[in-house]
mmCIF file with all atom_site columns, C-alpha atoms in Angstrom:
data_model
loop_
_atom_site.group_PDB
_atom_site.id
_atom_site.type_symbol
_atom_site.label_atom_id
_atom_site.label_alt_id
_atom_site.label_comp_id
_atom_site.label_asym_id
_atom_site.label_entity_id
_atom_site.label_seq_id
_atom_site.pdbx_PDB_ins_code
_atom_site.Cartn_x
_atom_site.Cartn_y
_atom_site.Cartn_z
_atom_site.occupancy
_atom_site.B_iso_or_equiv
_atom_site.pdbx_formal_charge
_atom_site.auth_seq_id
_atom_site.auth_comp_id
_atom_site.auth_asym_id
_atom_site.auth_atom_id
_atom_site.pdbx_PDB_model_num
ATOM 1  C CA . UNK L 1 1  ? 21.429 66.628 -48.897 1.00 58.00 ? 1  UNK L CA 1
ATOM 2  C CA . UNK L 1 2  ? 21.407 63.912 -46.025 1.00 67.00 ? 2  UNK L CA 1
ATOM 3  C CA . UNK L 1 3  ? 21.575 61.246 -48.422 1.00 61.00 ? 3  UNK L CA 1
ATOM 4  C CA . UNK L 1 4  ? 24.289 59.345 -45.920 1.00 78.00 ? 4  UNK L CA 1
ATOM 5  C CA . UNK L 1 5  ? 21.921 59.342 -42.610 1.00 87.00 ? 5  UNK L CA 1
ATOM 6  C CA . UNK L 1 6  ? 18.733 59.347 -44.404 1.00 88.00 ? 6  UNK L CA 1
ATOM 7  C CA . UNK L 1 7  ? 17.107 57.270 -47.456 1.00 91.00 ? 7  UNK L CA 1
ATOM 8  C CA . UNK L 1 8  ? 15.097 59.771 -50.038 1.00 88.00 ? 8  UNK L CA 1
ATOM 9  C CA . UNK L 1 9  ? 12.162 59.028 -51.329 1.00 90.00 ? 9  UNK L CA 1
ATOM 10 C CA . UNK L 1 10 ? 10.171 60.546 -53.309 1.00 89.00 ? 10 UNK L CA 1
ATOM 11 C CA . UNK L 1 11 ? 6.499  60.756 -55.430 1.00 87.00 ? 11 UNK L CA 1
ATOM 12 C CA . UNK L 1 12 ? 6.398  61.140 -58.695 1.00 88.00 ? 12 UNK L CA 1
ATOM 13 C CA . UNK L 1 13 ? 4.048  64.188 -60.538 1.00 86.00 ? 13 UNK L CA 1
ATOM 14 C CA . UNK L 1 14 ? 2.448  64.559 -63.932 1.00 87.00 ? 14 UNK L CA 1
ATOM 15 C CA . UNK L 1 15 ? 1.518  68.244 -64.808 1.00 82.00 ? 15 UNK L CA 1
ATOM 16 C CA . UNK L 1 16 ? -1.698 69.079 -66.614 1.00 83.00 ? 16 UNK L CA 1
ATOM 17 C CA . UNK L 1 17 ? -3.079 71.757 -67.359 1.00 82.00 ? 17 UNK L CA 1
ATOM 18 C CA . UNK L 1 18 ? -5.525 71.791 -64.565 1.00 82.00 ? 18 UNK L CA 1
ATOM 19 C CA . UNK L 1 19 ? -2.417 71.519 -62.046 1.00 79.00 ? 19 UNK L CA 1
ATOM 20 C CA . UNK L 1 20 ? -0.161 68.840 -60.611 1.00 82.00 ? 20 UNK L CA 1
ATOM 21 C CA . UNK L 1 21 ? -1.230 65.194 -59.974 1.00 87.00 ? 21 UNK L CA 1
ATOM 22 C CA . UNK L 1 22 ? 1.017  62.855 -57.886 1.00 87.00 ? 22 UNK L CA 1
ATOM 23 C CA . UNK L 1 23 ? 1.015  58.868 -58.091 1.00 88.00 ? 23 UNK L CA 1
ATOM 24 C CA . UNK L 1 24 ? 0.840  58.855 -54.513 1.00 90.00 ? 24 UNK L CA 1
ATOM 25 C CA . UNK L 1 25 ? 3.863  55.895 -54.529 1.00 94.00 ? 25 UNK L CA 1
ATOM 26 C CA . UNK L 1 26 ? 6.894  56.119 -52.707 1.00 94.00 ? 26 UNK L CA 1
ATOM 27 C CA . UNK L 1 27 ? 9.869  55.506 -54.517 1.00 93.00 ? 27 UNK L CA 1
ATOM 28 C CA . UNK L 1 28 ? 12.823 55.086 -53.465 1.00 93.00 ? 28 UNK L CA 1
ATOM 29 C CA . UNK L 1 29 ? 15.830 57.583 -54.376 1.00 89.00 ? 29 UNK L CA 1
ATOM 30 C CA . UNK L 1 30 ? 16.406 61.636 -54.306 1.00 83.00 ? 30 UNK L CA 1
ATOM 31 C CA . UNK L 1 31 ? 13.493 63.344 -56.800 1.00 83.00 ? 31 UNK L CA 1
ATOM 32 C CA . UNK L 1 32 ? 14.855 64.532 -60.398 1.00 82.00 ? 32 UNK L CA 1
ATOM 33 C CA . UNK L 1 33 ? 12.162 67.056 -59.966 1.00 83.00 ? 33 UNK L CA 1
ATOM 34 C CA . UNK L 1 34 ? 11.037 70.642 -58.688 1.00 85.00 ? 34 UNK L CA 1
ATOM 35 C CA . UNK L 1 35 ? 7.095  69.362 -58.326 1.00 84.00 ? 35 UNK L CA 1
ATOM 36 C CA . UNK L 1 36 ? 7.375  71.900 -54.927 1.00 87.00 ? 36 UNK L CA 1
ATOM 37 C CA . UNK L 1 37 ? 8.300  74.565 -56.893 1.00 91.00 ? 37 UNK L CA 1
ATOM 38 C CA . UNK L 1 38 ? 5.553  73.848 -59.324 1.00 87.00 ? 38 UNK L CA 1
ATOM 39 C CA . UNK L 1 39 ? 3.138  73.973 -56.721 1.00 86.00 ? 39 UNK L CA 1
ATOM 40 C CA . UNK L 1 40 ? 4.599  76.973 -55.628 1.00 91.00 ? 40 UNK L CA 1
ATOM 41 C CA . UNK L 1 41 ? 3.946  78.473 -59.145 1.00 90.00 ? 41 UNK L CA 1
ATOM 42 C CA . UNK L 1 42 ? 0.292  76.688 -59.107 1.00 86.00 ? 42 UNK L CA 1
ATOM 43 C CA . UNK L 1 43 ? -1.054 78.244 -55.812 1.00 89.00 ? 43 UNK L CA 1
ATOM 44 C CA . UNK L 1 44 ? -0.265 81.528 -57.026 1.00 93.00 ? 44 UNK L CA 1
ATOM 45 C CA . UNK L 1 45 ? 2.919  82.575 -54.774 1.00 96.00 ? 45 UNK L CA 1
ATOM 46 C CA . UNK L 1 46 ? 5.415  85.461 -55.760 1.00 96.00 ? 46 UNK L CA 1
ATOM 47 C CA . UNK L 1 47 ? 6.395  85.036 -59.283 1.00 96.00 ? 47 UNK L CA 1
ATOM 48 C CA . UNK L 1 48 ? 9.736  86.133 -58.138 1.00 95.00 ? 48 UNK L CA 1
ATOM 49 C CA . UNK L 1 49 ? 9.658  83.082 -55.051 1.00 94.00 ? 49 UNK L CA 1
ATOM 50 C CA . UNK L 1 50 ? 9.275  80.807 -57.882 1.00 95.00 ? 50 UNK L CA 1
ATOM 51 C CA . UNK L 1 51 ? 12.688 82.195 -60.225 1.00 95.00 ? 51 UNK L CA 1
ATOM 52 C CA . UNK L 1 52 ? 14.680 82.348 -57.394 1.00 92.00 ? 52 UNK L CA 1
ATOM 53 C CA . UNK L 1 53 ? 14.062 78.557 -55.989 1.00 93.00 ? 53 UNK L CA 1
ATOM 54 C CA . UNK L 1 54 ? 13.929 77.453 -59.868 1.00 94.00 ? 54 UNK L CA 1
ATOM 55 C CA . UNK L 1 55 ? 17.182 78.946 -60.097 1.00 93.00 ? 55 UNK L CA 1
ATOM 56 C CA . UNK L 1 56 ? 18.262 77.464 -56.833 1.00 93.00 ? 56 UNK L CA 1
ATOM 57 C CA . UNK L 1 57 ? 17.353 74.172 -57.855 1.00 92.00 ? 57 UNK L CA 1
ATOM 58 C CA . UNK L 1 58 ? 18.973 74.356 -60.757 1.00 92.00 ? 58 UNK L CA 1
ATOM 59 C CA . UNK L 1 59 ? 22.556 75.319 -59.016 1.00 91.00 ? 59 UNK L CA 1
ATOM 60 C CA . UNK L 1 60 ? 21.719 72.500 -56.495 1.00 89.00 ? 60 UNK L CA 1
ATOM 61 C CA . UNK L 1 61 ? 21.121 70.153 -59.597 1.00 87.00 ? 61 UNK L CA 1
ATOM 62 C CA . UNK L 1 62 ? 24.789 71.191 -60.774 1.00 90.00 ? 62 UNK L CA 1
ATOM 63 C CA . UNK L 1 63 ? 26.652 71.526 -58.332 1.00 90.00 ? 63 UNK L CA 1
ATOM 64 C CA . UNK L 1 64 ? 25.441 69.094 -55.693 1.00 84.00 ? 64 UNK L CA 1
ATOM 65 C CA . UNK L 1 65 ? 25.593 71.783 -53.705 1.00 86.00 ? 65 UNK L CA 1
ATOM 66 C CA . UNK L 1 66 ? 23.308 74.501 -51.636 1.00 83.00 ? 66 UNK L CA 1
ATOM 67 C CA . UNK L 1 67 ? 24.479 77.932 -51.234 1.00 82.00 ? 67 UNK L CA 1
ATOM 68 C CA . UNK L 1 68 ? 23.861 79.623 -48.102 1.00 82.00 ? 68 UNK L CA 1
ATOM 69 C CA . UNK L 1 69 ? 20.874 81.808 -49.088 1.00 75.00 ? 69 UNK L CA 1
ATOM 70 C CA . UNK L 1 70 ? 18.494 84.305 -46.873 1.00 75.00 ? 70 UNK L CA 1
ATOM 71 C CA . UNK L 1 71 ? 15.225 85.670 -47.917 1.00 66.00 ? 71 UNK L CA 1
ATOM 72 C CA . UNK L 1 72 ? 17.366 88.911 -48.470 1.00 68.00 ? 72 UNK L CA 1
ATOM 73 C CA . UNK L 1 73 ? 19.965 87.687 -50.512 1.00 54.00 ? 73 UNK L CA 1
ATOM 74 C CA . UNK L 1 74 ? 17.785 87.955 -53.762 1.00 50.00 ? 74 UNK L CA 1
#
């Protein structure tokens, strides 16, 4: 999103079944992932929180692109 005043970085998770683990090293570059979202689902938030950001992320992941969303909006 700010890629061209800020470097992303990023950790990298493995899901289990007993939750999310992260490697706990920085690398360098935007994540491919949703491991927020995951924890999200994990901790037990909204199951409806969780479709609409998955589906957010998903246009984002197409597009390139955020749409102007409020908490209302879906």
């Amino acid at each position: 999103m700010l890629g061209t005043i800020y470097t992303n970085y990023h950790f990298r998770e493995t899901i289990t079944h007993d939750g999310i683990e992260f490697d706990y090293q920085l690398r360098q570059g935007p994540s491919n992932t949703t491991n927020a979202i995951r924890l999200l689902e994990h901790y037990g938030y909204e199951p409806k929180l969780v479709v609409v950001a998955d589906a957010l992320a998903s246009q984002f992941r197409e597009t390139r692109s955020w749409p102007n969303v409020t908490l209302n909006d879906k």
